[in-house]
Coordinates of C-alpha atoms in Angstrom, one line a residue:
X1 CA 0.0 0.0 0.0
X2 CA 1.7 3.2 -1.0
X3 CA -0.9 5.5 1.4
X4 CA -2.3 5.3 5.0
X5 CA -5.8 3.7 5.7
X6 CA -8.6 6.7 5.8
X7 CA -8.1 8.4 9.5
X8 CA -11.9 9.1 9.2
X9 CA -13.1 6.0 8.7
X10 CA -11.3 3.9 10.8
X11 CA -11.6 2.4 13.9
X12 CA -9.4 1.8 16.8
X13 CA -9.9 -0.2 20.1
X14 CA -7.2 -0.4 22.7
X15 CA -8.2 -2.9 25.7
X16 CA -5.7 -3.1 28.3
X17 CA -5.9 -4.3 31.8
X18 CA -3.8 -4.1 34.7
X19 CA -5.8 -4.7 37.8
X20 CA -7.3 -7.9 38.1
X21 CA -9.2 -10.0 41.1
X22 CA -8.1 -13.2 40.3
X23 CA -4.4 -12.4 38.9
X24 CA -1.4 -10.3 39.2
X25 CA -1.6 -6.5 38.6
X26 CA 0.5 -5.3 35.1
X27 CA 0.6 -1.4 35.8
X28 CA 2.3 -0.7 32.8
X29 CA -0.5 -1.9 31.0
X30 CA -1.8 1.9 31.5
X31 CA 1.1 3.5 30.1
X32 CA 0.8 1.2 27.2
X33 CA -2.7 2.1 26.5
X34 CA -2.0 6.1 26.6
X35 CA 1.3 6.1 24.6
X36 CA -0.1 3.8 22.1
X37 CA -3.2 6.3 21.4
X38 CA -0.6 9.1 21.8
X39 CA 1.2 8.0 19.0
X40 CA -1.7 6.7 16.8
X41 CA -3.5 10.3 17.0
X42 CA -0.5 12.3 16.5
X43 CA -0.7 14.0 13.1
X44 CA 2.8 14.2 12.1
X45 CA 2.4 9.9 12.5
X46 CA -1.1 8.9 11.5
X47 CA -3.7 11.5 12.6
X48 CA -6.3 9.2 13.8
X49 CA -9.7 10.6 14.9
X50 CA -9.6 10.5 18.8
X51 CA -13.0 10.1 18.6
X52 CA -12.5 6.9 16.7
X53 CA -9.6 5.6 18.9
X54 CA -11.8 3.7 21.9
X55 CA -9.9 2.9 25.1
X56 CA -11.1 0.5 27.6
X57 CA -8.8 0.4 30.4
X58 CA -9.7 -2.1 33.5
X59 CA -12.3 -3.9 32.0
X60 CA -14.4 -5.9 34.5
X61 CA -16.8 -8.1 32.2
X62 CA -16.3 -10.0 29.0
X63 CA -19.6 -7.8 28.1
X64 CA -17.2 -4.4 28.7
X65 CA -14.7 -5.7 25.7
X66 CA -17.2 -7.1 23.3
X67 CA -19.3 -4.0 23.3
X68 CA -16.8 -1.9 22.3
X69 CA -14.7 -4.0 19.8
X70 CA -18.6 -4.9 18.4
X71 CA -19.7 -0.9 17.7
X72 CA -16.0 -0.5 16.0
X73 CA -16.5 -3.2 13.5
X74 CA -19.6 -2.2 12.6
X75 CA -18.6 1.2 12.4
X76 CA -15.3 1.1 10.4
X77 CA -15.4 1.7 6.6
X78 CA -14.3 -0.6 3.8
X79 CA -11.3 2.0 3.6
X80 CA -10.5 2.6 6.7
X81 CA -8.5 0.3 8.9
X82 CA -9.6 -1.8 12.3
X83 CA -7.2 -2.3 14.9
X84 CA -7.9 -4.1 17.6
X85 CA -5.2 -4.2 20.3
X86 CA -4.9 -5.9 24.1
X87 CA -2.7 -6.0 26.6
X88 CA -2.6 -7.6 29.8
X89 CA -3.0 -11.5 30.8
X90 CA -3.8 -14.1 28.3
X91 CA -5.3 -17.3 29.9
X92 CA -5.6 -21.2 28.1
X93 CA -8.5 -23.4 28.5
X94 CA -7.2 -26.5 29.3
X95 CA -9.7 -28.5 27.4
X96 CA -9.8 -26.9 24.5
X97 CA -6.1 -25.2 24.3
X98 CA -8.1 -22.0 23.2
X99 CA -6.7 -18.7 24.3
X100 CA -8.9 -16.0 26.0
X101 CA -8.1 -12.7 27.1
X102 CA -8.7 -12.2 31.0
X103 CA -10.7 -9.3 31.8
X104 CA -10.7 -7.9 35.9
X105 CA -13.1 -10.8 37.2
X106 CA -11.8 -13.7 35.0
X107 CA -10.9 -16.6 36.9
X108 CA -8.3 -18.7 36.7
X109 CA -9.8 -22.2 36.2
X110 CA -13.1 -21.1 34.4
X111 CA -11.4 -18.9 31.3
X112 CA -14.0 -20.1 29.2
X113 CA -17.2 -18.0 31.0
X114 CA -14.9 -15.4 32.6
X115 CA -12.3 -14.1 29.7
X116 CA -13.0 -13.0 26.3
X117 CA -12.6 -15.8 23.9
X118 CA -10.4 -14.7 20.6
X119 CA -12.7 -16.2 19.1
X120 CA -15.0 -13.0 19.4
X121 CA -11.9 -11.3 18.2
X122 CA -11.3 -12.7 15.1
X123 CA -15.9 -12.8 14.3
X124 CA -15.6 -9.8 14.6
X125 CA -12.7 -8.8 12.8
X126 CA -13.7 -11.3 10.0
X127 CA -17.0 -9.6 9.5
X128 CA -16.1 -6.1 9.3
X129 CA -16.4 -4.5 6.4
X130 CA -12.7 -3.0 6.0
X131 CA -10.4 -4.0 4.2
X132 CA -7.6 -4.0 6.3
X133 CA -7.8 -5.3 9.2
X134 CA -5.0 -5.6 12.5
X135 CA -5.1 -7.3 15.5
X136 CA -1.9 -7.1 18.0
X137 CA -1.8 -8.9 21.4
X138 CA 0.4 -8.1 23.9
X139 CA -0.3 -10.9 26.3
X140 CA 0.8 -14.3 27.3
X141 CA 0.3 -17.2 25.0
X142 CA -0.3 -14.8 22.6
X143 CA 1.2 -16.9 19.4
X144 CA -2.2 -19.4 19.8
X145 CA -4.2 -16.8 18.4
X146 CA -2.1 -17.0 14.8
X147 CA -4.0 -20.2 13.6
X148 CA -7.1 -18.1 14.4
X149 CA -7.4 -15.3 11.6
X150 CA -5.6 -15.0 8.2
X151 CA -4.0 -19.0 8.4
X152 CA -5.4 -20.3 6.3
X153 CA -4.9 -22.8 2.8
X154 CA -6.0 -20.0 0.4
X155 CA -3.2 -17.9 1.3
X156 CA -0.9 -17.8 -1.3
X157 CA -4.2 -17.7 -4.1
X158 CA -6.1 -14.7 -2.1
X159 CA -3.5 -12.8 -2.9
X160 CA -3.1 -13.4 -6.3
X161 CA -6.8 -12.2 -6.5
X162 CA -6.7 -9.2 -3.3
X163 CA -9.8 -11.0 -1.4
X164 CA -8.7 -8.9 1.6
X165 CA -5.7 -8.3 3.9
X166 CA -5.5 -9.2 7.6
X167 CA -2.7 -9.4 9.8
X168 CA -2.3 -10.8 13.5
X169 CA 0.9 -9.5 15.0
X170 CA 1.5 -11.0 19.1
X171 CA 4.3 -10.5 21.5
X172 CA 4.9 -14.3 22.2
X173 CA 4.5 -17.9 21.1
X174 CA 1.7 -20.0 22.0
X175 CA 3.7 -21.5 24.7
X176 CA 5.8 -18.5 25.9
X177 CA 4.8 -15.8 28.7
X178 CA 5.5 -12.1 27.5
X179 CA 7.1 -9.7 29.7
X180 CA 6.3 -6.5 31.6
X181 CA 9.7 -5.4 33.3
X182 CA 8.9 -3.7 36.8
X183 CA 11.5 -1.1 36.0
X184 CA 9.8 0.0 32.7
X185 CA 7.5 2.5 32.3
X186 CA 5.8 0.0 29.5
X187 CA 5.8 -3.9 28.9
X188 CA 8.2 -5.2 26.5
X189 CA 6.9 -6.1 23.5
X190 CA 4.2 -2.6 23.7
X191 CA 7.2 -0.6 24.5
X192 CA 9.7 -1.3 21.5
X193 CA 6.2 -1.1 19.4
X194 CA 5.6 2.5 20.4
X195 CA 9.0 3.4 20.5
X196 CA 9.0 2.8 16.8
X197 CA 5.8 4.0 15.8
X198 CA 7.1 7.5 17.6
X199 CA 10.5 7.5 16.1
X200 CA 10.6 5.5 13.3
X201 CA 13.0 3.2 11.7
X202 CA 16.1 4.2 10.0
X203 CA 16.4 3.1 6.8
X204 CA 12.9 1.8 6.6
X205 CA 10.1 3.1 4.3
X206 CA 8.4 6.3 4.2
X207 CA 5.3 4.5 5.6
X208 CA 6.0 1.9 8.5
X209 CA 3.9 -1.1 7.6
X210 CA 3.3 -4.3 10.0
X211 CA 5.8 -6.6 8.3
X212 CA 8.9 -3.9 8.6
X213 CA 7.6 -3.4 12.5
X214 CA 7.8 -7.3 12.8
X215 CA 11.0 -7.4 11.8
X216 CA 12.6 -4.2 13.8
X217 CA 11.0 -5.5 16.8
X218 CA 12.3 -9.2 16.6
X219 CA 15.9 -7.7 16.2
X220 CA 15.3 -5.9 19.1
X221 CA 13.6 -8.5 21.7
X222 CA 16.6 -10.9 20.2
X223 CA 19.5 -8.7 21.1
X224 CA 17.4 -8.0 24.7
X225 CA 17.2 -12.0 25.6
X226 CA 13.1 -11.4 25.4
X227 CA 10.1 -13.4 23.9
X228 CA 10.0 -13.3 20.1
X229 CA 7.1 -11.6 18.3
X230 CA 5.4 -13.8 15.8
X231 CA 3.0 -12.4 12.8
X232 CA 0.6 -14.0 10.3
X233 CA -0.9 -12.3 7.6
X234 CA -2.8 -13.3 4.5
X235 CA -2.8 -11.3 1.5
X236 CA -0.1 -8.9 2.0
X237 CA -1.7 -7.9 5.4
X238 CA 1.7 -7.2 6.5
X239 CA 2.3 -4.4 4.4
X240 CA -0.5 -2.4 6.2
X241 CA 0.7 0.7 6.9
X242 CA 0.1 2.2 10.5
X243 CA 2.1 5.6 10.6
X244 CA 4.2 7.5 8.4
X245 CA 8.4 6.8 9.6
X246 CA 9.2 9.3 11.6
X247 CA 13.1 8.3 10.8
X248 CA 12.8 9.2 7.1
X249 CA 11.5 12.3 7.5
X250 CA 15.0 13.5 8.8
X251 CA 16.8 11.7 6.1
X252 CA 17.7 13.2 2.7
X253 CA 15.0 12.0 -0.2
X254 CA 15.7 9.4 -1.8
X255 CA 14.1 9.0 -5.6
X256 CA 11.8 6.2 -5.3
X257 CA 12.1 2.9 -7.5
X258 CA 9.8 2.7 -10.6
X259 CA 7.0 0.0 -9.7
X260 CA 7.0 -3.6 -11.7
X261 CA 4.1 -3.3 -14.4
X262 CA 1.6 -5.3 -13.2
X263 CA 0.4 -8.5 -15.4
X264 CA -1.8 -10.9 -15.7
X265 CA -2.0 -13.8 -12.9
X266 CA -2.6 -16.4 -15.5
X267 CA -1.3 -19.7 -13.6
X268 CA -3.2 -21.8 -16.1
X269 CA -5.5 -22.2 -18.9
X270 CA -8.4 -22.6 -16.3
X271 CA -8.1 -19.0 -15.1
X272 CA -10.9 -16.7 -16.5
X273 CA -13.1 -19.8 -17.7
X274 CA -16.9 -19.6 -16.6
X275 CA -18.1 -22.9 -15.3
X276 CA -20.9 -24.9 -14.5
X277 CA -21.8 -27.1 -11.9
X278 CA -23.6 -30.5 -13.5
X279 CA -27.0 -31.9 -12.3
X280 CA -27.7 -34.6 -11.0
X281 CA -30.1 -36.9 -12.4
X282 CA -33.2 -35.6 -10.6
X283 CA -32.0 -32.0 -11.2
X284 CA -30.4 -31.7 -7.9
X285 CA -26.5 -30.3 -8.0
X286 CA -23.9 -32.8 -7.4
X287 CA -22.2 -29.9 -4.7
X288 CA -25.1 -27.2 -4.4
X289 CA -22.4 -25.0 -4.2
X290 CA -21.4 -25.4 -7.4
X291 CA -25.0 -25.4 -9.2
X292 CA -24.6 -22.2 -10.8
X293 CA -22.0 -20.3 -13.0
X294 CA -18.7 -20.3 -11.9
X295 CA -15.6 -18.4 -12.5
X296 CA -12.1 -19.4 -12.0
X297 CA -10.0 -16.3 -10.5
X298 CA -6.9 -18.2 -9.7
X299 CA -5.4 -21.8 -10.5
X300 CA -1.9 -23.8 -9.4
X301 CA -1.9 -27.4 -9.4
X302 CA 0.2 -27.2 -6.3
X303 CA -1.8 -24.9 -4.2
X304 CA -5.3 -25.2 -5.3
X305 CA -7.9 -22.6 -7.0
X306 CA -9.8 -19.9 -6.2
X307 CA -13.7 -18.8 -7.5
X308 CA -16.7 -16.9 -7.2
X309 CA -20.1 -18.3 -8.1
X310 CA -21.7 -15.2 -10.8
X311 CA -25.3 -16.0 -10.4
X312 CA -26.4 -16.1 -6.8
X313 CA -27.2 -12.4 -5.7
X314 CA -26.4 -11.4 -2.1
X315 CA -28.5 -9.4 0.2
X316 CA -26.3 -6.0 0.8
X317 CA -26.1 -2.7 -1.1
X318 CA -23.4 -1.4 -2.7
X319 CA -23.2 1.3 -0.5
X320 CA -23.4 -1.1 2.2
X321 CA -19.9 -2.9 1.5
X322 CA -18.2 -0.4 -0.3
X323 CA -19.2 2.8 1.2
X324 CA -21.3 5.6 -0.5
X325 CA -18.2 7.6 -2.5
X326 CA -16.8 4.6 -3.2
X327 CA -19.9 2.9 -4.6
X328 CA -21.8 6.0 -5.8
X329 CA -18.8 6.6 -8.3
X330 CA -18.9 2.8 -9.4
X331 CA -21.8 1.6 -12.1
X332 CA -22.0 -1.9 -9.7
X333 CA -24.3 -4.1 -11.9
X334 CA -24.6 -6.6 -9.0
X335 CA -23.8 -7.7 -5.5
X336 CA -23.7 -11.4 -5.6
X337 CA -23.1 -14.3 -2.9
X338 CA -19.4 -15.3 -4.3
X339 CA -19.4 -18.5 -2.1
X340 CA -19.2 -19.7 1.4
X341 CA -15.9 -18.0 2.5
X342 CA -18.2 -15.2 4.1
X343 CA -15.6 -12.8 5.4
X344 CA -14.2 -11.6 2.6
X345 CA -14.9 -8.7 0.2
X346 CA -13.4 -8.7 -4.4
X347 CA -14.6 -5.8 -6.5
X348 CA -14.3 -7.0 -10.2
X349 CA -13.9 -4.1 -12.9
X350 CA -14.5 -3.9 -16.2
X351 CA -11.7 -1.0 -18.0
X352 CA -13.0 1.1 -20.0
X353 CA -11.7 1.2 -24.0
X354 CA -8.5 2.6 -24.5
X355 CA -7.8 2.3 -20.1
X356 CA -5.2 0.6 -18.7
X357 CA -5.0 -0.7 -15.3
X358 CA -3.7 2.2 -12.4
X359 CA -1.0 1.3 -10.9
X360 CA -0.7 -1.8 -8.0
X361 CA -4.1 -2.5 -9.1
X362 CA -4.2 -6.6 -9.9
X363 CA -4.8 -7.4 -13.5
X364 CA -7.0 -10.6 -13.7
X365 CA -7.3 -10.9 -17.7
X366 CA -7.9 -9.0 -20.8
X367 CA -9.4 -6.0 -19.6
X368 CA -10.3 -7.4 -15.9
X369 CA -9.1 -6.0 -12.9
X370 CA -9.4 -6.3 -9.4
X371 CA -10.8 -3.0 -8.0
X372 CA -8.7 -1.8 -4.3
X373 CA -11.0 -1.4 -1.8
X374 CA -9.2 1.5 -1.0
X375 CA -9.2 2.8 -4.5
X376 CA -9.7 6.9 -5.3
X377 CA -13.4 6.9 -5.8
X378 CA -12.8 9.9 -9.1
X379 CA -9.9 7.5 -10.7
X380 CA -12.3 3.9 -10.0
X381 CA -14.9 6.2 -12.1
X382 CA -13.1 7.2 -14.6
X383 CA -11.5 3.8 -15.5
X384 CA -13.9 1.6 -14.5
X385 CA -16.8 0.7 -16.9
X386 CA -18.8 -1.2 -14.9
X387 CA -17.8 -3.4 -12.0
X388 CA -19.5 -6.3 -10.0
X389 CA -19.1 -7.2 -6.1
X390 CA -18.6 -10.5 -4.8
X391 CA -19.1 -11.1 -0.9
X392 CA -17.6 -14.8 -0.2
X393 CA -15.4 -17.0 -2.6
X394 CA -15.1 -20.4 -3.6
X395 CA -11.3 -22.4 -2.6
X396 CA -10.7 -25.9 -3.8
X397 CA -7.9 -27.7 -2.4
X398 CA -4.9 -29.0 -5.0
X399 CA -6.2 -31.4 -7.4
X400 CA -9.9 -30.7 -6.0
X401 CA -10.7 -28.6 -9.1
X402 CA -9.1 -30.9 -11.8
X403 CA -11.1 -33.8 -10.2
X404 CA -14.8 -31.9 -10.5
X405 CA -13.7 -31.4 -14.0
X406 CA -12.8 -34.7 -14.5
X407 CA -15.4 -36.4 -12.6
X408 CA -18.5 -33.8 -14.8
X409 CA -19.3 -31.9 -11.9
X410 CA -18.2 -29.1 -13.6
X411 CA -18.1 -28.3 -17.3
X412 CA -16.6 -25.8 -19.3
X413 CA -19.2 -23.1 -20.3
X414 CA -16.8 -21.8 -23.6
X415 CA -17.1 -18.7 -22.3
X416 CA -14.5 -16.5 -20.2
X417 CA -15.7 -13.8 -17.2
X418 CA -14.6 -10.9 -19.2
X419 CA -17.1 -12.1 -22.0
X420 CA -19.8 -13.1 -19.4
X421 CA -19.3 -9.9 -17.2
X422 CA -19.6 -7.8 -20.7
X423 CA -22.6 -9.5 -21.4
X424 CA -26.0 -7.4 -21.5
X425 CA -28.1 -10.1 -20.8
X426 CA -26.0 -11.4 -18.1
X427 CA -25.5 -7.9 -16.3
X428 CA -29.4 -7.6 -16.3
X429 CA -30.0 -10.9 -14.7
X430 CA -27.9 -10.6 -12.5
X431 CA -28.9 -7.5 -11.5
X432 CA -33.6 -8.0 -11.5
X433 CA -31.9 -11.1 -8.7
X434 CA -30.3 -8.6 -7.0

């Protein structure tokens, strides 16, 4: 990303505790939650709204966390980013080996009724309606939350296609305590986080994005003998910007590289074909998932494919996912149900003659792009032709899809998604569904 996520339309909750019944007290827990919005609000860094930067410090119920973290995901836009950071004790059901975040009456041996499950967390996270999304734990047993959001076999093919981008970044493994030094005004991991956020990092770039704060803070907590930071992030999550690099700014310019033209992700001759799922013998769909038009985004033998069903409209507006500039500048011909991976957003554009695609937007075929979420509503209108919007996705594993081929479940329509997305007829029925 070569810009900072919308300060307007984003959403920030900090959650820290440091006085609990049941545990032992982390007072720089405080500090952490008052430098980090410090930081995040400054204008020379970020410029965050403080109204949308929500603190909850000392919260007593799992109902005081859930709340708050609820009202931001609704609220956030699809181009602004949600950040949901805690610090304080992180607490393992023994039974299930799930991590929960302990709150000021958790107890010890009941986590499961008395802390916040990450589970919430990552609902919630999952069904905003931004594109970029963050989550950073500064708490024990942190690393069990990785598996949790953004892990998972689609990985490498989301980002081929720009479903979304989400990034977990915790202060410990899954089996390792993190640390709050009694002669530090904040705990480890929070304090090397802010430290960088505030002062930058020297030679870094111009915006500091998740993946270059990983790294800087490993090299640090390595050097220090402390618990080493772990991150997860599908499709490029980690190069979510936070702030701008306080470091550069005293540095003499440096001209910036020209960017790679972007091409076309054609991994094989199945991307771009429209498909359709075969009936049964008493009309029934052999995968009712599949009894529809389909079209292949992305294909590798190795890691799988990636689709979106084209006939099966969805129940949200436009302006509902996309937000009303960006969709009021957009001739969005349909919002359809793209499969059953729910939480995740793909705006499909159609250039106009004689356009090319803008630059680091994904090229998906002749004339097909992927749309940013984030895009300049004005430059989306005046490139884009006509676009469609896809809520939920398709994945087959490796082999998966050649099997369904081979097996009739699915047959080759002869047509490709640029033809079938240019299509009157196919525009207009999909849009009297919607």
């Amino acid at each position: 990303m070569t810009q900072l996520s919308d300060a307007r339309r984003s959403r920030v909750v900090l959650v820290g505790s440091s006085t609990y019944d049941n545990f032992p007290a982390i007072p720089a827990v405080t500090n952490n939650l008052t430098a980090l919005r410090d930081v995040l609000v400054d204008p020379h860094r970020w410029g965050l709204d403080p109204d949308a930067c929500r603190v909850v410090h000392n919260p007593e119920t799992t109902r005081d966390v859930h709340a708050v973290m609820r009202r931001a995901a609704a609220e956030v836009d699809v181009s602004g980013l949600l950040l949901l950071y805690f610090a304080g004790h992180g607490v393992i059901d023994p039974d299930t080996g799930v991590l929960h975040l302990a709150v000021g009456q958790t107890m010890p041996d009941s986590a499961y009724s008395s802390a916040v499950p990450f589970d919430w967390v990552r609902r919630l996270v999952q069904g905003s309606r931004s594109a970029h999304r963050v989550v950073i734990l500064d708490c024990c047993y942190a690393g069990r939350a990785i598996p949790g959001l953004g892990a998972d076999d689609d990985a490498a093919l989301a980002t081929q296609v720009e479903i979304d981008r989400s990034c977990v970044l915790v202060a410990a493994s899954g089996n390792r305590i993190a640390l709050a030094p009694p002669d530090e005004p904040l705990t480890a991991f929070t304090g090397v986080l802010v430290e960088l956020l505030r002062d930058g990092v020297a030679g870094g770039p111009p915006l500091l994005d998740l993946g270059t704060l990983h790294d800087e803070i490993r090299r640090v907590q390595r050097a220090r003998g402390r618990p080493i930071p772990e991150l997860r992030a599908r499709n490029g999550g980690d190069r979510i910007p936070i702030v701008r690099n306080a470091a550069t700014q005293r540095l003499p310019a440096v001209p910036p590289e020209p960017p790679e033209p972007e091409t076309a992700r054609l991994d094989s001759s199945l991307v771009g074909k429209v498909l359709r799922g075969a009936q049964l013998g008493d009309g029934a769909a052999a995968d009712p998932e599949l009894a529809g038009d389909v079209a292949i985004l992305a294909h590798s033998p190795i890691e799988g494919a990636i689709g979106v069903r084209l006939d099966r409209p969805a129940t949200r507006s436009p302006a509902h996912v996309l937000g009303d500039e960006l969709a009021g500048s957009l001739h969005v011909h349909a919002v359809l149900d793209g499969g059953p991976v729910r939480d995740v957003i793909l705006l499909l554009g159609l250039l106009r003659p004689g356009y090319t695609a803008p630059d680091g937007w994904r090229v998906l075929g002749r004339g097909l792009v992927v749309v940013p979420l984030d895009a300049y509503p004005a430059l989306a209108e005046a490139v884009v032709s006509a676009a469609y919007l896809f809520v939920g996705y398709l994945g087959w594993r490796p082999q998966q899809l050649e099997t369904e081929l081979a097996a009739g479940h699915l047959t080759d329509t002869g047509t490709d998604l640029v033809t079938w997305l240019a299509d009157p007829q196919h525009a207009r029925r999909a849009h009297d569904r919607y």
